[in-house]
PDB file of C-alpha atoms in Angstrom:
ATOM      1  CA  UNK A1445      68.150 174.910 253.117  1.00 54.00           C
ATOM      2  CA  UNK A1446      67.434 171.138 252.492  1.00 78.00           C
ATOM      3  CA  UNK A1447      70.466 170.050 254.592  1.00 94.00           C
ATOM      4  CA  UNK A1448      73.388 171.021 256.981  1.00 97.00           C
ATOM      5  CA  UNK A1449      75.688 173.161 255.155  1.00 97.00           C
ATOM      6  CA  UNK A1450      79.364 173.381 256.912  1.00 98.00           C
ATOM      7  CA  UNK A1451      82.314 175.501 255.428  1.00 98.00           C
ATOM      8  CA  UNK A1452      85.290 175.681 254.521  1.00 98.00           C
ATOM      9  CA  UNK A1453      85.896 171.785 253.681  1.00 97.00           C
ATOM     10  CA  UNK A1454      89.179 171.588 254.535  1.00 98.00           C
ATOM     11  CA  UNK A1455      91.190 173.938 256.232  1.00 98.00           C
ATOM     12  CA  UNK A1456      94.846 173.839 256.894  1.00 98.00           C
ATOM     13  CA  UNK A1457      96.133 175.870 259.777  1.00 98.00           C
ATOM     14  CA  UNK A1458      99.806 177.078 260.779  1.00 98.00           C
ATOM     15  CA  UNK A1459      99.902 176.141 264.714  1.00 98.00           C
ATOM     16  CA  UNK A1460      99.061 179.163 266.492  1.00 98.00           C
ATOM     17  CA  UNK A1461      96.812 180.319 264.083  1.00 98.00           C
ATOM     18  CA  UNK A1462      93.285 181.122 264.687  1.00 98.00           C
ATOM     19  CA  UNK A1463      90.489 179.722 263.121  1.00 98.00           C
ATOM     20  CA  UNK A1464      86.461 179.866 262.286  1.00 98.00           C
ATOM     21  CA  UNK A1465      84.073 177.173 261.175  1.00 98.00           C
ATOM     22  CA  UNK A1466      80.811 177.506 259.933  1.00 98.00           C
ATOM     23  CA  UNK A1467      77.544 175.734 260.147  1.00 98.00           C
ATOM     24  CA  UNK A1468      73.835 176.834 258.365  1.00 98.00           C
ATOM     25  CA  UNK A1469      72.089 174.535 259.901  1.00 97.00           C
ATOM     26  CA  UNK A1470      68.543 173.116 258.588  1.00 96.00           C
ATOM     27  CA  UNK A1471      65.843 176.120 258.844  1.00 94.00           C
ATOM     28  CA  UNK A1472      63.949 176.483 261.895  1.00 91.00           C
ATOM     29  CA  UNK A1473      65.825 173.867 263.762  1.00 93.00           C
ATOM     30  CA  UNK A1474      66.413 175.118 267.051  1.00 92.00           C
ATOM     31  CA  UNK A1475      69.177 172.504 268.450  1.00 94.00           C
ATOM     32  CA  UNK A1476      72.280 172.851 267.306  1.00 96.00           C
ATOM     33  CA  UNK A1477      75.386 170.684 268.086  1.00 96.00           C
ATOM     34  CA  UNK A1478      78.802 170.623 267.437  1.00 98.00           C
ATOM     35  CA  UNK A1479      80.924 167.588 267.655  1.00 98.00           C
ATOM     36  CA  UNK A1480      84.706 166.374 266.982  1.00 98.00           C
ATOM     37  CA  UNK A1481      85.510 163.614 265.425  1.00 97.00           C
ATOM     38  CA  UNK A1482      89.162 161.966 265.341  1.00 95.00           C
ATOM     39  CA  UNK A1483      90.721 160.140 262.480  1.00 91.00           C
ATOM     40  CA  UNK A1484      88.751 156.576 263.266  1.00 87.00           C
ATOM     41  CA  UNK A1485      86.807 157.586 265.472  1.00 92.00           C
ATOM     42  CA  UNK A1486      82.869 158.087 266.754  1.00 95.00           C
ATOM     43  CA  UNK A1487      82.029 161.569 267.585  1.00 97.00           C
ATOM     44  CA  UNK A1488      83.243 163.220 270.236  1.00 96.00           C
ATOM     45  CA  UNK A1489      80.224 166.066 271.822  1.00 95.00           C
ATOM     46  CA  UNK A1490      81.927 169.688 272.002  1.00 97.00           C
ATOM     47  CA  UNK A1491      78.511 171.999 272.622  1.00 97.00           C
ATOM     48  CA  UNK A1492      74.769 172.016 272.069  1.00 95.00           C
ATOM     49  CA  UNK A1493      72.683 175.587 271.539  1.00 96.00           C
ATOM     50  CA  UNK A1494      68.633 175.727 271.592  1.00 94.00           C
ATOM     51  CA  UNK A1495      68.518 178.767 269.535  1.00 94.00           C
ATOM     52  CA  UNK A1496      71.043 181.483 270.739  1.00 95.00           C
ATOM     53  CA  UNK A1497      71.061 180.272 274.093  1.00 96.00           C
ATOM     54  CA  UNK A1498      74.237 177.774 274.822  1.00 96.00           C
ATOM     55  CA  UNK A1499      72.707 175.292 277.496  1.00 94.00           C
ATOM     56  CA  UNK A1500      76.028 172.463 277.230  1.00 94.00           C
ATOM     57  CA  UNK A1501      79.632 173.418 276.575  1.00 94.00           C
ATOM     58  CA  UNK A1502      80.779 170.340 278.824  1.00 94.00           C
ATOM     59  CA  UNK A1503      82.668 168.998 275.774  1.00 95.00           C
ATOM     60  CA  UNK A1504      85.050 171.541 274.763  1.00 97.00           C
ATOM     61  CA  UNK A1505      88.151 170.594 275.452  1.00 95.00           C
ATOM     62  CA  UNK A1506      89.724 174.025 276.239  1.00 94.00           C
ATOM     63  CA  UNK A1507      89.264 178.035 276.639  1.00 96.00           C
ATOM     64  CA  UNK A1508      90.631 177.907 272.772  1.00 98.00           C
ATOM     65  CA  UNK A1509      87.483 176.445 271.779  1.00 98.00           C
ATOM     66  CA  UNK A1510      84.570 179.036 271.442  1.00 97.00           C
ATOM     67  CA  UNK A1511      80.851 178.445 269.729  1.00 98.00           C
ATOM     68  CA  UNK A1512      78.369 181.318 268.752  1.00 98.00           C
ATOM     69  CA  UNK A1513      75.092 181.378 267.743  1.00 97.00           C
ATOM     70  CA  UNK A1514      74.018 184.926 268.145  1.00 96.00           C
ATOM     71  CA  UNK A1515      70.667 184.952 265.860  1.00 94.00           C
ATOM     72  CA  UNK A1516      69.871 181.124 266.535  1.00 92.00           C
ATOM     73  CA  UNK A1517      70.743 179.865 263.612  1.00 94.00           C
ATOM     74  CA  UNK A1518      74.121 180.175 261.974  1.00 97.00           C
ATOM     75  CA  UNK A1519      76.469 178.820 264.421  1.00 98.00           C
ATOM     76  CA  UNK A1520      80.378 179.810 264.107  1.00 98.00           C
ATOM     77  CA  UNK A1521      82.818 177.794 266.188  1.00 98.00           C
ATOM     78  CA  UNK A1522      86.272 179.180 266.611  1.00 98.00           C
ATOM     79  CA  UNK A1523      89.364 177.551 267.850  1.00 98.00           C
ATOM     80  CA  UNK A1524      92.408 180.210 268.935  1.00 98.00           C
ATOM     81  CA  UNK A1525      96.466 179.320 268.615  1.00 98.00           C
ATOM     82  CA  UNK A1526      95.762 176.094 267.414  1.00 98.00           C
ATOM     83  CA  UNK A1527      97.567 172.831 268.253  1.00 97.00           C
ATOM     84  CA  UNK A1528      98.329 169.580 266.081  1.00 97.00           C
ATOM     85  CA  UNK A1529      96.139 167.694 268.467  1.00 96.00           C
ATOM     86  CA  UNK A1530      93.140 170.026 267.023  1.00 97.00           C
ATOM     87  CA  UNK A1531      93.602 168.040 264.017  1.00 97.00           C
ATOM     88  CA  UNK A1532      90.324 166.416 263.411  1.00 98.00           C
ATOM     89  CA  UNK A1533      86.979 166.578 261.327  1.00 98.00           C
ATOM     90  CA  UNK A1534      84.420 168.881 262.937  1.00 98.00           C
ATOM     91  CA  UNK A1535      80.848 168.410 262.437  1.00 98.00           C
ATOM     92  CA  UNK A1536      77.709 170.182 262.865  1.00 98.00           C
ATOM     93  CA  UNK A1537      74.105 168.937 263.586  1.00 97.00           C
ATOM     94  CA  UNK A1538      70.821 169.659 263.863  1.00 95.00           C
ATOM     95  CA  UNK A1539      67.459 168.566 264.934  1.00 92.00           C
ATOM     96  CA  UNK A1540      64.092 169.857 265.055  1.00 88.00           C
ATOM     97  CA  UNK A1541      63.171 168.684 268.058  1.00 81.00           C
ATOM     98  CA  UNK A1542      64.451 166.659 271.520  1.00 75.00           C
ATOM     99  CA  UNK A1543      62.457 163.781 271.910  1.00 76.00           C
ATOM    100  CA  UNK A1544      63.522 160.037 271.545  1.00 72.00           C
ATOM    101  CA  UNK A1545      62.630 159.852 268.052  1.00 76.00           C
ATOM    102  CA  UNK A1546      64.009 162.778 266.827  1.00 82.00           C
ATOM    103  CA  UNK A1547      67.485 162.449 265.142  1.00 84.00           C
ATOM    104  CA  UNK A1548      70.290 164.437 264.092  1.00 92.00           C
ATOM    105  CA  UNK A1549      70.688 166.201 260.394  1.00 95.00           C
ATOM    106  CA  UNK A1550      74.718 166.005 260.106  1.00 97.00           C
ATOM    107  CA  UNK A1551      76.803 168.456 257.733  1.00 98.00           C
ATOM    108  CA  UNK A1552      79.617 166.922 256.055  1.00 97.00           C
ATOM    109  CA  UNK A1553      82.257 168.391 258.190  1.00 98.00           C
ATOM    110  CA  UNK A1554      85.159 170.576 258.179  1.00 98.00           C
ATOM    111  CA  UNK A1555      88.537 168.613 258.221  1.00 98.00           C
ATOM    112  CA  UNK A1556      91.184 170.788 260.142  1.00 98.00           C
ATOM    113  CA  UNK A1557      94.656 169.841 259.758  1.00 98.00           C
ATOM    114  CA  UNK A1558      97.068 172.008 262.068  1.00 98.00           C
ATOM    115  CA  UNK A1559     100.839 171.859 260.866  1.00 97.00           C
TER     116      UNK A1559
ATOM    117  CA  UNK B 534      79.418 159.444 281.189  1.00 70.00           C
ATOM    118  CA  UNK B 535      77.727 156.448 279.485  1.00 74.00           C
ATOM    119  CA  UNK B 536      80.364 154.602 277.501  1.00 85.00           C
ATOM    120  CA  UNK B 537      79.659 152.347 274.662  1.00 93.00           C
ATOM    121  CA  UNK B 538      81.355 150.004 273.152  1.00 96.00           C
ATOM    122  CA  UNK B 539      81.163 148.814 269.754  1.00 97.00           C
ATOM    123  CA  UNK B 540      82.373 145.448 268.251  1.00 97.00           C
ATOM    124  CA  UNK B 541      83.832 144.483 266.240  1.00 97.00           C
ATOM    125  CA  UNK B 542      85.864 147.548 265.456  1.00 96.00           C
ATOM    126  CA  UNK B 543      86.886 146.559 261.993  1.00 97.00           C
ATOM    127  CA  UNK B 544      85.157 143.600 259.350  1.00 97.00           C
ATOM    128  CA  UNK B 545      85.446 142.850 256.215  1.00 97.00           C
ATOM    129  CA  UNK B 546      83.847 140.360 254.400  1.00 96.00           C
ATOM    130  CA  UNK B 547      82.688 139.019 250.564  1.00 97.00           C
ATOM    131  CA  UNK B 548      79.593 140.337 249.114  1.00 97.00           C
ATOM    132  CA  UNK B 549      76.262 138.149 250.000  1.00 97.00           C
ATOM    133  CA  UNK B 550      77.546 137.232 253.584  1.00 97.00           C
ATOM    134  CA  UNK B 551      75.624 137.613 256.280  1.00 98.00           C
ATOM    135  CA  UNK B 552      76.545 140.083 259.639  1.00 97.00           C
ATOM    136  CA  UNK B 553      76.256 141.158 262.825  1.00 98.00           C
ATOM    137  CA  UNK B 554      77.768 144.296 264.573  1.00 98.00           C
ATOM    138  CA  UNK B 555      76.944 144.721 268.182  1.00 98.00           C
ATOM    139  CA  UNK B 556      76.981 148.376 271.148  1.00 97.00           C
ATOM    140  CA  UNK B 557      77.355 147.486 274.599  1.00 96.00           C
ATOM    141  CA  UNK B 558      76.467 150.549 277.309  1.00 92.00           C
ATOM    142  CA  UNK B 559      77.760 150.301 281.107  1.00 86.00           C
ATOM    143  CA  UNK B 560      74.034 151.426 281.987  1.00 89.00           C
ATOM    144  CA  UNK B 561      70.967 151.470 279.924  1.00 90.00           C
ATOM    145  CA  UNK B 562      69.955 153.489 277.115  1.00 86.00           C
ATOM    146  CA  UNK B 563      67.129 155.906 277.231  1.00 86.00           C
ATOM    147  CA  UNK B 564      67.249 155.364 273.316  1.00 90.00           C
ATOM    148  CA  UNK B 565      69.319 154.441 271.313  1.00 93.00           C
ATOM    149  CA  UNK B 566      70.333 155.178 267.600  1.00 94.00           C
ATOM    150  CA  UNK B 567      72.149 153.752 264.865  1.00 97.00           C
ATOM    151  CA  UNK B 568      74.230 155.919 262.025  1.00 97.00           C
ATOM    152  CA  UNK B 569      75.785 155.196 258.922  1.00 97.00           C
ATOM    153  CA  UNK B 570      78.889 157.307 257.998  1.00 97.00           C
ATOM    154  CA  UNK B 571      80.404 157.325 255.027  1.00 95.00           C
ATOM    155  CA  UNK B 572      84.040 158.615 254.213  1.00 92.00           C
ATOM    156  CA  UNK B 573      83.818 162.629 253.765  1.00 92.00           C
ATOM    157  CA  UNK B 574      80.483 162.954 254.968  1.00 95.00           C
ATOM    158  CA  UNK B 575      78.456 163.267 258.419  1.00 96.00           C
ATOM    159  CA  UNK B 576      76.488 160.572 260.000  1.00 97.00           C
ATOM    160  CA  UNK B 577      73.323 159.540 258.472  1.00 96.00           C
ATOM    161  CA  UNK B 578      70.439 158.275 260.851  1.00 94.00           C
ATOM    162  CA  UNK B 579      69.333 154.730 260.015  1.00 96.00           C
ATOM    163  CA  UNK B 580      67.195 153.933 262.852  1.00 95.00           C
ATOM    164  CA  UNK B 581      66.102 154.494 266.546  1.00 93.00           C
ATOM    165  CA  UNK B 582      65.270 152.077 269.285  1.00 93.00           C
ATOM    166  CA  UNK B 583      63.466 152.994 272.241  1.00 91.00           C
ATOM    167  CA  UNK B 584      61.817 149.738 273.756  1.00 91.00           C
ATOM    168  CA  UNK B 585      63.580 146.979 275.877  1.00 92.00           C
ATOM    169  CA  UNK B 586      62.811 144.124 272.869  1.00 94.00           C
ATOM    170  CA  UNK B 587      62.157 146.178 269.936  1.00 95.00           C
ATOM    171  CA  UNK B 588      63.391 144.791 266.399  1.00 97.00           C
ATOM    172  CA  UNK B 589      63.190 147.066 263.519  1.00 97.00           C
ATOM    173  CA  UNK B 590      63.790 146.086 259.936  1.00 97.00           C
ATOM    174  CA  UNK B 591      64.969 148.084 256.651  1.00 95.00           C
ATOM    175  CA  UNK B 592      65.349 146.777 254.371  1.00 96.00           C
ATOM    176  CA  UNK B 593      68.069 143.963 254.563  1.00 97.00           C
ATOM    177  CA  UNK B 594      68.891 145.785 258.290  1.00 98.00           C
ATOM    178  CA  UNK B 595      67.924 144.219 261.382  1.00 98.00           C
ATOM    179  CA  UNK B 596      68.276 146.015 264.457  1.00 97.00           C
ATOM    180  CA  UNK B 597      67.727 144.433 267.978  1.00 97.00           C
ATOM    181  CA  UNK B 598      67.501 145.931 271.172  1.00 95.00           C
ATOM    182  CA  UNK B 599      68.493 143.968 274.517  1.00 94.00           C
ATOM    183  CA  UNK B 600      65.275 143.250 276.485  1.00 92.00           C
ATOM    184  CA  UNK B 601      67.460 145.325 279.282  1.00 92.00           C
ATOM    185  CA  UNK B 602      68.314 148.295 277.058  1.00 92.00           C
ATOM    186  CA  UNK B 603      71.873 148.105 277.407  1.00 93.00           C
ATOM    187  CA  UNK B 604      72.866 146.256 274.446  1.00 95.00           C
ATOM    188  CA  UNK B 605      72.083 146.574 270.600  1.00 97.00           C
ATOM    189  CA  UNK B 606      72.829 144.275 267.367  1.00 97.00           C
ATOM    190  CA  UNK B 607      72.660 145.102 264.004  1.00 98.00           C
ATOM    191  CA  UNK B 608      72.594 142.227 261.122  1.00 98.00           C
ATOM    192  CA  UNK B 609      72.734 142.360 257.627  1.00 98.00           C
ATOM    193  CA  UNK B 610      71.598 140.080 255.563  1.00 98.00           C
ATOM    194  CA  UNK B 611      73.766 139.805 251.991  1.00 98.00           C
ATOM    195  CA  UNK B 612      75.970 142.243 251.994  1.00 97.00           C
ATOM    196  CA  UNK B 613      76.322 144.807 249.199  1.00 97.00           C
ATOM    197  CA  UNK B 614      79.481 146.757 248.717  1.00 95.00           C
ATOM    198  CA  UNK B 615      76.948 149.888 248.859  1.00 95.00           C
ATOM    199  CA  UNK B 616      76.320 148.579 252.566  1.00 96.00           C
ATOM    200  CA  UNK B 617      80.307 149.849 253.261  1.00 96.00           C
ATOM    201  CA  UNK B 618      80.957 152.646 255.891  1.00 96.00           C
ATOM    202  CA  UNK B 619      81.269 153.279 259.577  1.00 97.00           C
ATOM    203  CA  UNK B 620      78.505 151.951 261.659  1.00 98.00           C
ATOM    204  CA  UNK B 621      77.718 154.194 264.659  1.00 97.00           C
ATOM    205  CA  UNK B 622      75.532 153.453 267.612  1.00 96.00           C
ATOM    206  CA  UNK B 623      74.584 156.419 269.932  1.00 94.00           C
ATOM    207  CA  UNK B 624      72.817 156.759 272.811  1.00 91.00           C
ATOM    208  CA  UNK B 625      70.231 159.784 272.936  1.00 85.00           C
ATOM    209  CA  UNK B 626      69.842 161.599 276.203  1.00 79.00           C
ATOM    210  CA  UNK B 627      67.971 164.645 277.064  1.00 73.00           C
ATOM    211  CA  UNK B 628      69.994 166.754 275.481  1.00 78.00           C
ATOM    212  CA  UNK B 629      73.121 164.929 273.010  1.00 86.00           C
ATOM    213  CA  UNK B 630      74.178 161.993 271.606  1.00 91.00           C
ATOM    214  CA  UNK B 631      77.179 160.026 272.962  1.00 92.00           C
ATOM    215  CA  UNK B 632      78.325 157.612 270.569  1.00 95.00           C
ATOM    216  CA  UNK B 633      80.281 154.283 270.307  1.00 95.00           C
ATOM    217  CA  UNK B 634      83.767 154.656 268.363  1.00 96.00           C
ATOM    218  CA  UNK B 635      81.959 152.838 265.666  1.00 97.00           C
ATOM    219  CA  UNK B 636      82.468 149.442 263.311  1.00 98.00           C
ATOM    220  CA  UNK B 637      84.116 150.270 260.248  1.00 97.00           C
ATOM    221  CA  UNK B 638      82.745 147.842 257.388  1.00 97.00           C
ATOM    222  CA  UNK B 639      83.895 146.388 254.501  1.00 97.00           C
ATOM    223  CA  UNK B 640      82.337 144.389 251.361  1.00 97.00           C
ATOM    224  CA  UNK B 641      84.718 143.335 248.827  1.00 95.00           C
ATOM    225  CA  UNK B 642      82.942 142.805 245.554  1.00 93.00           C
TER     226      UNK B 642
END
């Protein structure tokens, strides 16, 4: 597709529900990243996949979190029994390549809110 | 973990003013990259700096990189309320982008 599609928008979750987010990233990217972000906030790094293979999952801040990428290029990131501090907008990037010059394609995000 | 640290964190100022919103790093940048964010939707690259020195101009952006790669301004010259958003600087390793906590900007009409 032309850009980074992300879904659902918005998604409001009971606490101890379990979610899924989605991300199609841009076609034949191979990076894909996941990131955080906090109500005024820069982005926060969760986990980084070069096609199916997860090289970084230093950011994830628990064994709720869990990212997939099976096929290399939808990417599904799942969060278990959710908590209010999981509140935040979570977006999805992708690049072609990992050189200095090459930058990130963003989706719009999904904003979790955990009540 | 590089940290960087962007000032200041809020502005807001009258359309046709001039600008400038700076990054700091504890240690230098490989490269670094500035974003524009605005609300509902994801960052959007504006530029990357790679060279101790470099300046890079678009259009009424000016972006500066410290001579030792561990600082970074960006100026704006007249403001637009268009030019509104959070400003992100990030610095690009090998494999992610960390960024700054970003300078949220305002132009009143």
């Amino acid at each position: 597709g032309a850009g980074v599609s992300q879904s659902p928008r918005y998604k409001v979750a009971k606490r101890g529900q379990d979610v899924a987010l989605r991300c199609d990233p841009i076609s034949g990217h191979v990076s894909l990243f996941w990131y955080q972000q906090a109500l005024g906030q820069g982005p926060e790094f969760l986990t980084y996949f070069q096609n199916e293979a997860q090289l970084d999952k230093s950011g994830l801040p628990s064994d709720r979190f869990f990212a997939e990428r099976p096929e290399g290029s939808v990417s599904t990131l799942k969060i278990q029994r959710t908590q209010q501090e999981d509140s935040a907008v979570y977006l999805c990037a992708s690049s072609s390549g990992q050189g200095a010059n090459y930058g990130y394609t963003f989706g719009s995000g999904t904003r979790l809110t955990v009540v | 973990t590089q940290l960087l640290e962007q000032s200041p964190q809020f502005l807001s100022i009258q359309e046709g003013e001039n600008l400038t919103v700076y990054c700091n790093s504890s240690s230098v940048f490989s490269s670094l990259q500035w974003y524009r964010q605005e609300p509902g939707e994801g960052p959007v690259l504006l530029v990357t700096v790679v060279t101790g020195g470099e300046v890079k101009k678009l259009k009424r952006l000016t972006f500066q990189f410290g001579d030792a790669r561990k600082d970074s301004s960006l100026h704006i010259t007249a403001a637009q309320p268009g030019d509104t958003g959070l400003y992100l600087c990030a610095s690009k390793g090998a494999q992610k982008l960390v960024f700054g906590q970003g300078t949220r900007l305002t132009i009143n009409p």
